[in-house]
Amino acid sequence: VTGGSVTPQIVRFHLVPAVGTKVNQITRLSEELALALGVATCRVVRHGATIDLEFPRGDRSMVHLFDLVDRLPQVPPHTAILGMDGEGTPILLRLSSPEVPHVLVSGTTGSGKTALARSMIASLAHYNSPADLALLLIDPKGRGYAPFGSLPHLIAGVAQNAEEAVVALQWLVGEMERRDRERITLPRIVTFIDELADLALVGGPAVEMALTRVSQRGREAGLHLVCCTQKPSSAIIGSLVKANFPARLVGSVASAEDARVAAGI
């Protein structure tokens, strides 16, 4: 053991193995290491010439959005706060950067994807004025985005069924075409969609066509999509998101196939 670190979430040891030791000999021992340390899980990864042994703290602390906002009086325009990494450093996502036009958030029920989306909405509204950034919220469940119904950044009320979602997305396509003709990009419009797979099933071709067009052409017009789904099935959304959602935030998913679709592998 040559060192280590203790972060708000994990404890990490740095190990230097004996000369000739194969890395996979150690990685195969992750369950035995967890048993010996008395922890739920143990992760073994190689970083350069060392092998890191990581396990979660039993007293992990909650990450509060307002605490991060206090630490970050200023952030770049059109940037959302995602949380903190394992070292306690804030994680930011700048939607206006060329590498992040659209975002897919995947995870099973209870994995935190809606809470993450709400943090993104709140931080975007906090750091950007309505003149610089507008929001379009689509929430088929009618509960995830309801607290934001009175935000001045909203273009319209929160869409809570497939019919309202189709109208909102068709308006978005028309706005994209208008901006392309007039060559404007401001204010940026960020559309948050909860339960994308369910909306695609209920809304049918109208929803899929509108989302495909916006995801393909929306970045240059200042339009961005943040879509959440608990079922990232390739049969439902695979063709839609395969090439057009380069930023992927993945929580716990139901199967290895869903993990590959969610991560874009």
mmCIF file of C-alpha atoms in Angstrom:
data_model
loop_
_atom_site.group_PDB
_atom_site.id
_atom_site.type_symbol
_atom_site.label_atom_id
_atom_site.label_comp_id
_atom_site.label_asym_id
_atom_site.label_seq_id
_atom_site.Cartn_x
_atom_site.Cartn_y
_atom_site.Cartn_z
ATOM 1 C CA VAL A 1 0.000 0.000 0.000
ATOM 2 C CA THR A 2 1.600 3.258 -1.151
ATOM 3 C CA GLY A 3 -1.157 5.706 -0.220
ATOM 4 C CA GLY A 4 -4.827 6.430 -0.587
ATOM 5 C CA SER A 5 -7.584 8.972 -0.090
ATOM 6 C CA VAL A 6 -10.848 9.427 1.768
ATOM 7 C CA THR A 7 -13.602 11.276 -0.111
ATOM 8 C CA PRO A 8 -17.225 12.094 0.804
ATOM 9 C CA GLN A 9 -18.321 8.888 -0.921
ATOM 10 C CA ILE A 10 -15.497 6.332 -0.987
ATOM 11 C CA VAL A 11 -12.265 5.139 0.634
ATOM 12 C CA ARG A 12 -9.449 4.380 -1.800
ATOM 13 C CA PHE A 13 -6.156 2.483 -1.335
ATOM 14 C CA HIS A 14 -3.279 2.696 -3.823
ATOM 15 C CA LEU A 15 -1.532 -0.662 -4.222
ATOM 16 C CA VAL A 16 1.686 -1.522 -6.051
ATOM 17 C CA PRO A 17 1.707 -5.249 -6.861
ATOM 18 C CA ALA A 18 4.783 -7.417 -6.931
ATOM 19 C CA VAL A 19 6.665 -7.608 -10.217
ATOM 20 C CA GLY A 20 5.074 -10.180 -12.497
ATOM 21 C CA THR A 21 1.623 -10.045 -10.874
ATOM 22 C CA LYS A 22 -1.188 -10.048 -13.422
ATOM 23 C CA VAL A 23 -3.840 -7.381 -12.886
ATOM 24 C CA ASN A 24 -6.718 -9.764 -13.568
ATOM 25 C CA GLN A 25 -5.500 -11.969 -10.719
ATOM 26 C CA ILE A 26 -6.366 -9.098 -8.381
ATOM 27 C CA THR A 27 -9.563 -7.945 -10.085
ATOM 28 C CA ARG A 28 -10.971 -11.471 -9.769
ATOM 29 C CA LEU A 29 -10.610 -11.150 -5.996
ATOM 30 C CA SER A 30 -12.989 -8.187 -5.622
ATOM 31 C CA GLU A 31 -15.625 -10.214 -3.736
ATOM 32 C CA GLU A 32 -13.018 -11.788 -1.443
ATOM 33 C CA LEU A 33 -11.522 -8.348 -0.770
ATOM 34 C CA ALA A 34 -14.977 -6.954 0.069
ATOM 35 C CA LEU A 35 -15.545 -9.868 2.476
ATOM 36 C CA ALA A 36 -12.168 -9.330 4.164
ATOM 37 C CA LEU A 37 -12.807 -5.586 4.553
ATOM 38 C CA GLY A 38 -16.385 -6.083 5.751
ATOM 39 C CA VAL A 39 -17.910 -3.828 3.043
ATOM 40 C CA ALA A 40 -20.777 -4.293 0.592
ATOM 41 C CA THR A 41 -18.744 -3.932 -2.610
ATOM 42 C CA CYS A 42 -15.138 -3.445 -3.604
ATOM 43 C CA ARG A 43 -13.942 -2.013 -6.923
ATOM 44 C CA VAL A 44 -10.497 -2.816 -8.308
ATOM 45 C CA VAL A 45 -9.171 -0.578 -11.105
ATOM 46 C CA ARG A 46 -5.738 0.143 -12.544
ATOM 47 C CA HIS A 47 -4.491 3.747 -12.682
ATOM 48 C CA GLY A 48 -1.070 3.957 -14.299
ATOM 49 C CA ALA A 49 1.436 1.896 -12.335
ATOM 50 C CA THR A 50 -0.849 1.440 -9.318
ATOM 51 C CA ILE A 51 -3.974 -0.563 -8.613
ATOM 52 C CA ASP A 52 -6.749 1.275 -6.789
ATOM 53 C CA LEU A 53 -8.959 -0.516 -4.295
ATOM 54 C CA GLU A 54 -12.184 1.447 -3.723
ATOM 55 C CA PHE A 55 -15.123 0.784 -1.424
ATOM 56 C CA PRO A 56 -18.033 2.992 -0.309
ATOM 57 C CA ARG A 57 -18.028 4.716 3.036
ATOM 58 C CA GLY A 58 -20.607 3.616 5.549
ATOM 59 C CA ASP A 59 -21.292 7.240 6.483
ATOM 60 C CA ARG A 60 -21.553 8.728 3.007
ATOM 61 C CA SER A 61 -22.843 12.290 3.041
ATOM 62 C CA MET A 62 -25.739 13.664 1.020
ATOM 63 C CA VAL A 63 -24.891 16.110 -1.761
ATOM 64 C CA HIS A 64 -27.043 19.257 -1.457
ATOM 65 C CA LEU A 65 -27.598 21.468 -4.484
ATOM 66 C CA PHE A 66 -27.712 24.707 -2.494
ATOM 67 C CA ASP A 67 -24.308 23.930 -0.955
ATOM 68 C CA LEU A 68 -22.834 23.554 -4.443
ATOM 69 C CA VAL A 69 -24.497 26.791 -5.568
ATOM 70 C CA ASP A 70 -22.895 28.595 -2.610
ATOM 71 C CA ARG A 71 -19.495 27.201 -3.623
ATOM 72 C CA LEU A 72 -19.996 28.298 -7.246
ATOM 73 C CA PRO A 73 -21.148 31.923 -7.397
ATOM 74 C CA GLN A 74 -20.526 31.889 -11.146
ATOM 75 C CA VAL A 75 -20.538 29.177 -13.818
ATOM 76 C CA PRO A 76 -20.275 29.401 -17.624
ATOM 77 C CA PRO A 77 -23.511 30.251 -19.468
ATOM 78 C CA HIS A 78 -26.014 27.443 -20.095
ATOM 79 C CA THR A 79 -24.285 25.170 -17.585
ATOM 80 C CA ALA A 80 -26.058 22.733 -15.259
ATOM 81 C CA ILE A 81 -24.792 21.330 -11.964
ATOM 82 C CA LEU A 82 -24.836 17.527 -11.842
ATOM 83 C CA GLY A 83 -23.346 16.908 -8.397
ATOM 84 C CA MET A 84 -19.890 16.008 -7.071
ATOM 85 C CA ASP A 85 -17.349 13.424 -8.147
ATOM 86 C CA GLY A 86 -15.621 11.012 -5.817
ATOM 87 C CA GLU A 87 -13.062 13.645 -4.819
ATOM 88 C CA GLY A 88 -15.721 16.177 -3.801
ATOM 89 C CA THR A 89 -15.226 18.344 -6.909
ATOM 90 C CA PRO A 90 -18.426 19.797 -8.454
ATOM 91 C CA ILE A 91 -19.426 18.256 -11.788
ATOM 92 C CA LEU A 92 -20.768 20.688 -14.385
ATOM 93 C CA LEU A 93 -22.358 20.080 -17.794
ATOM 94 C CA ARG A 94 -22.241 22.906 -20.318
ATOM 95 C CA LEU A 95 -25.046 22.282 -22.789
ATOM 96 C CA SER A 96 -23.807 24.890 -25.260
ATOM 97 C CA SER A 97 -20.463 23.147 -25.775
ATOM 98 C CA PRO A 98 -20.104 21.347 -29.139
ATOM 99 C CA GLU A 99 -19.599 17.974 -27.430
ATOM 100 C CA VAL A 100 -22.828 18.097 -25.396
ATOM 101 C CA PRO A 101 -25.829 19.098 -27.530
ATOM 102 C CA HIS A 102 -28.227 16.539 -26.038
ATOM 103 C CA VAL A 103 -28.220 14.348 -22.913
ATOM 104 C CA LEU A 104 -29.741 10.935 -22.167
ATOM 105 C CA VAL A 105 -30.287 10.017 -18.501
ATOM 106 C CA SER A 106 -31.016 6.316 -17.916
ATOM 107 C CA GLY A 107 -31.847 4.375 -14.776
ATOM 108 C CA THR A 108 -34.428 2.122 -13.176
ATOM 109 C CA THR A 109 -37.172 3.448 -10.929
ATOM 110 C CA GLY A 110 -35.631 4.941 -7.808
ATOM 111 C CA SER A 111 -32.136 5.331 -9.261
ATOM 112 C CA GLY A 112 -32.343 9.150 -9.087
ATOM 113 C CA LYS A 113 -32.704 10.221 -12.709
ATOM 114 C CA THR A 114 -35.669 12.533 -12.073
ATOM 115 C CA ALA A 115 -33.906 14.076 -9.070
ATOM 116 C CA LEU A 116 -30.859 14.675 -11.278
ATOM 117 C CA ALA A 117 -33.027 16.306 -13.940
ATOM 118 C CA ARG A 118 -34.629 18.549 -11.305
ATOM 119 C CA SER A 119 -31.186 19.610 -10.101
ATOM 120 C CA MET A 120 -30.247 20.481 -13.673
ATOM 121 C CA ILE A 121 -33.439 22.517 -14.144
ATOM 122 C CA ALA A 122 -32.964 24.382 -10.869
ATOM 123 C CA SER A 123 -29.300 25.189 -11.514
ATOM 124 C CA LEU A 124 -29.951 26.326 -15.090
ATOM 125 C CA ALA A 125 -32.739 28.620 -13.881
ATOM 126 C CA HIS A 126 -30.549 29.937 -11.068
ATOM 127 C CA TYR A 127 -27.559 30.912 -13.201
ATOM 128 C CA ASN A 128 -29.325 32.045 -16.413
ATOM 129 C CA SER A 129 -31.921 34.746 -16.983
ATOM 130 C CA PRO A 130 -35.077 34.048 -19.057
ATOM 131 C CA ALA A 131 -33.594 36.256 -21.776
ATOM 132 C CA ASP A 132 -30.636 33.872 -22.145
ATOM 133 C CA LEU A 133 -32.256 30.490 -21.517
ATOM 134 C CA ALA A 134 -35.794 29.124 -21.810
ATOM 135 C CA LEU A 135 -37.184 25.797 -20.612
ATOM 136 C CA LEU A 136 -39.722 23.412 -22.098
ATOM 137 C CA LEU A 137 -40.796 20.655 -19.670
ATOM 138 C CA ILE A 138 -42.564 17.421 -20.664
ATOM 139 C CA ASP A 139 -43.616 15.241 -17.732
ATOM 140 C CA PRO A 140 -45.989 12.358 -18.587
ATOM 141 C CA LYS A 141 -46.157 11.287 -14.924
ATOM 142 C CA GLY A 142 -47.271 14.770 -13.899
ATOM 143 C CA ARG A 143 -45.130 14.743 -10.751
ATOM 144 C CA GLY A 144 -41.463 15.048 -11.620
ATOM 145 C CA TYR A 145 -41.423 18.627 -12.942
ATOM 146 C CA ALA A 146 -44.556 20.001 -11.289
ATOM 147 C CA PRO A 147 -42.605 22.163 -8.751
ATOM 148 C CA PHE A 148 -41.189 24.205 -11.658
ATOM 149 C CA GLY A 149 -44.545 25.195 -13.133
ATOM 150 C CA SER A 150 -44.176 28.839 -12.092
ATOM 151 C CA LEU A 151 -40.610 29.430 -13.303
ATOM 152 C CA PRO A 152 -40.315 32.537 -15.481
ATOM 153 C CA HIS A 153 -38.044 30.560 -17.824
ATOM 154 C CA LEU A 154 -40.902 28.297 -18.975
ATOM 155 C CA ILE A 155 -42.149 28.788 -22.532
ATOM 156 C CA ALA A 156 -45.468 27.127 -21.664
ATOM 157 C CA GLY A 157 -46.959 25.101 -18.837
ATOM 158 C CA VAL A 158 -45.584 21.664 -18.043
ATOM 159 C CA ALA A 159 -46.869 19.176 -20.661
ATOM 160 C CA GLN A 160 -48.416 16.269 -18.747
ATOM 161 C CA ASN A 161 -49.815 13.928 -21.417
ATOM 162 C CA ALA A 162 -48.972 12.674 -24.890
ATOM 163 C CA GLU A 163 -51.238 15.164 -26.663
ATOM 164 C CA GLU A 164 -49.650 18.149 -24.940
ATOM 165 C CA ALA A 165 -46.188 16.673 -25.556
ATOM 166 C CA VAL A 166 -46.853 16.330 -29.299
ATOM 167 C CA VAL A 167 -48.017 19.955 -29.486
ATOM 168 C CA ALA A 168 -44.921 21.132 -27.572
ATOM 169 C CA LEU A 169 -42.521 19.126 -29.730
ATOM 170 C CA GLN A 170 -44.166 20.233 -32.982
ATOM 171 C CA TRP A 171 -43.828 23.836 -31.823
ATOM 172 C CA LEU A 172 -40.168 23.128 -31.086
ATOM 173 C CA VAL A 173 -39.630 21.833 -34.621
ATOM 174 C CA GLY A 174 -41.262 24.950 -36.031
ATOM 175 C CA GLU A 175 -39.096 27.153 -33.817
ATOM 176 C CA MET A 176 -35.997 25.296 -35.014
ATOM 177 C CA GLU A 177 -36.928 25.910 -38.646
ATOM 178 C CA ARG A 178 -37.581 29.598 -37.930
ATOM 179 C CA ARG A 179 -34.215 29.989 -36.228
ATOM 180 C CA ASP A 180 -32.448 28.247 -39.087
ATOM 181 C CA ARG A 181 -34.007 30.714 -41.542
ATOM 182 C CA GLU A 182 -33.165 33.741 -39.395
ATOM 183 C CA ARG A 183 -29.782 32.347 -38.257
ATOM 184 C CA ILE A 184 -30.348 32.937 -34.537
ATOM 185 C CA THR A 185 -29.508 30.779 -31.519
ATOM 186 C CA LEU A 186 -30.662 32.788 -28.497
ATOM 187 C CA PRO A 187 -32.240 32.324 -26.123
ATOM 188 C CA ARG A 188 -31.145 28.729 -25.748
ATOM 189 C CA ILE A 189 -34.114 26.386 -25.282
ATOM 190 C CA VAL A 190 -33.563 23.285 -23.140
ATOM 191 C CA THR A 191 -36.312 20.659 -23.323
ATOM 192 C CA PHE A 192 -36.524 18.190 -20.435
ATOM 193 C CA ILE A 193 -38.483 14.983 -21.054
ATOM 194 C CA ASP A 194 -39.250 12.525 -18.261
ATOM 195 C CA GLU A 195 -39.973 8.870 -19.189
ATOM 196 C CA LEU A 196 -38.876 9.074 -22.823
ATOM 197 C CA ALA A 197 -39.627 5.413 -23.618
ATOM 198 C CA ASP A 198 -43.193 5.701 -22.321
ATOM 199 C CA LEU A 199 -43.748 8.913 -24.279
ATOM 200 C CA ALA A 200 -42.367 7.317 -27.452
ATOM 201 C CA LEU A 201 -44.767 4.367 -27.072
ATOM 202 C CA VAL A 202 -47.851 6.452 -26.331
ATOM 203 C CA GLY A 203 -47.084 9.357 -28.663
ATOM 204 C CA GLY A 204 -46.087 7.133 -31.567
ATOM 205 C CA PRO A 205 -44.493 8.339 -34.812
ATOM 206 C CA ALA A 206 -45.327 12.005 -34.174
ATOM 207 C CA VAL A 207 -43.154 12.086 -31.055
ATOM 208 C CA GLU A 208 -40.339 10.064 -32.589
ATOM 209 C CA MET A 209 -40.231 12.173 -35.753
ATOM 210 C CA ALA A 210 -40.157 15.460 -33.837
ATOM 211 C CA LEU A 211 -37.455 14.251 -31.435
ATOM 212 C CA THR A 212 -35.361 12.876 -34.286
ATOM 213 C CA ARG A 213 -35.469 16.172 -36.173
ATOM 214 C CA VAL A 214 -34.637 18.276 -33.120
ATOM 215 C CA SER A 215 -31.831 15.953 -32.007
ATOM 216 C CA GLN A 216 -30.291 16.013 -35.495
ATOM 217 C CA ARG A 217 -30.532 19.725 -36.235
ATOM 218 C CA GLY A 218 -31.324 21.486 -32.975
ATOM 219 C CA ARG A 219 -27.816 22.276 -31.708
ATOM 220 C CA GLU A 220 -27.058 24.939 -34.318
ATOM 221 C CA ALA A 221 -30.427 26.581 -33.584
ATOM 222 C CA GLY A 222 -29.727 26.691 -29.845
ATOM 223 C CA LEU A 223 -32.063 23.816 -28.934
ATOM 224 C CA HIS A 224 -31.057 21.065 -26.498
ATOM 225 C CA LEU A 225 -32.758 17.900 -25.248
ATOM 226 C CA VAL A 226 -32.367 16.276 -21.829
ATOM 227 C CA CYS A 227 -34.292 12.988 -21.882
ATOM 228 C CA CYS A 228 -34.803 10.580 -18.968
ATOM 229 C CA THR A 229 -35.849 6.958 -19.345
ATOM 230 C CA GLN A 230 -36.007 3.901 -17.122
ATOM 231 C CA LYS A 231 -36.083 1.505 -20.084
ATOM 232 C CA PRO A 232 -33.330 2.357 -22.611
ATOM 233 C CA SER A 233 -34.402 -0.473 -24.903
ATOM 234 C CA SER A 234 -32.921 -0.486 -28.375
ATOM 235 C CA ALA A 235 -36.305 -1.557 -29.776
ATOM 236 C CA ILE A 236 -37.943 1.610 -28.414
ATOM 237 C CA ILE A 237 -35.357 4.379 -28.455
ATOM 238 C CA GLY A 238 -32.216 2.786 -29.856
ATOM 239 C CA SER A 239 -32.486 4.272 -33.341
ATOM 240 C CA LEU A 240 -33.514 7.649 -31.919
ATOM 241 C CA VAL A 241 -30.599 8.176 -29.544
ATOM 242 C CA LYS A 242 -27.830 6.087 -31.082
ATOM 243 C CA ALA A 243 -26.080 8.927 -32.910
ATOM 244 C CA ASN A 244 -27.713 12.062 -31.582
ATOM 245 C CA PHE A 245 -27.203 11.894 -27.780
ATOM 246 C CA PRO A 246 -23.436 11.972 -27.215
ATOM 247 C CA ALA A 247 -23.722 12.740 -23.472
ATOM 248 C CA ARG A 248 -24.947 9.750 -21.427
ATOM 249 C CA LEU A 249 -25.634 9.705 -17.681
ATOM 250 C CA VAL A 250 -26.282 6.115 -16.598
ATOM 251 C CA GLY A 251 -27.537 4.834 -13.258
ATOM 252 C CA SER A 252 -28.701 1.325 -12.416
ATOM 253 C CA VAL A 253 -30.413 -0.382 -15.362
ATOM 254 C CA ALA A 254 -32.244 -3.690 -15.657
ATOM 255 C CA SER A 255 -29.983 -5.666 -18.009
ATOM 256 C CA ALA A 256 -26.626 -5.733 -19.767
ATOM 257 C CA GLU A 257 -28.346 -4.921 -23.077
ATOM 258 C CA ASP A 258 -30.000 -1.854 -21.549
ATOM 259 C CA ALA A 259 -26.607 -0.793 -20.175
ATOM 260 C CA ARG A 260 -25.039 -0.979 -23.636
ATOM 261 C CA VAL A 261 -27.827 1.114 -25.187
ATOM 262 C CA ALA A 262 -27.785 3.618 -22.317
ATOM 263 C CA ALA A 263 -24.009 4.058 -22.472
ATOM 264 C CA GLY A 264 -23.910 4.218 -26.265
ATOM 265 C CA ILE A 265 -21.611 1.203 -26.622
#
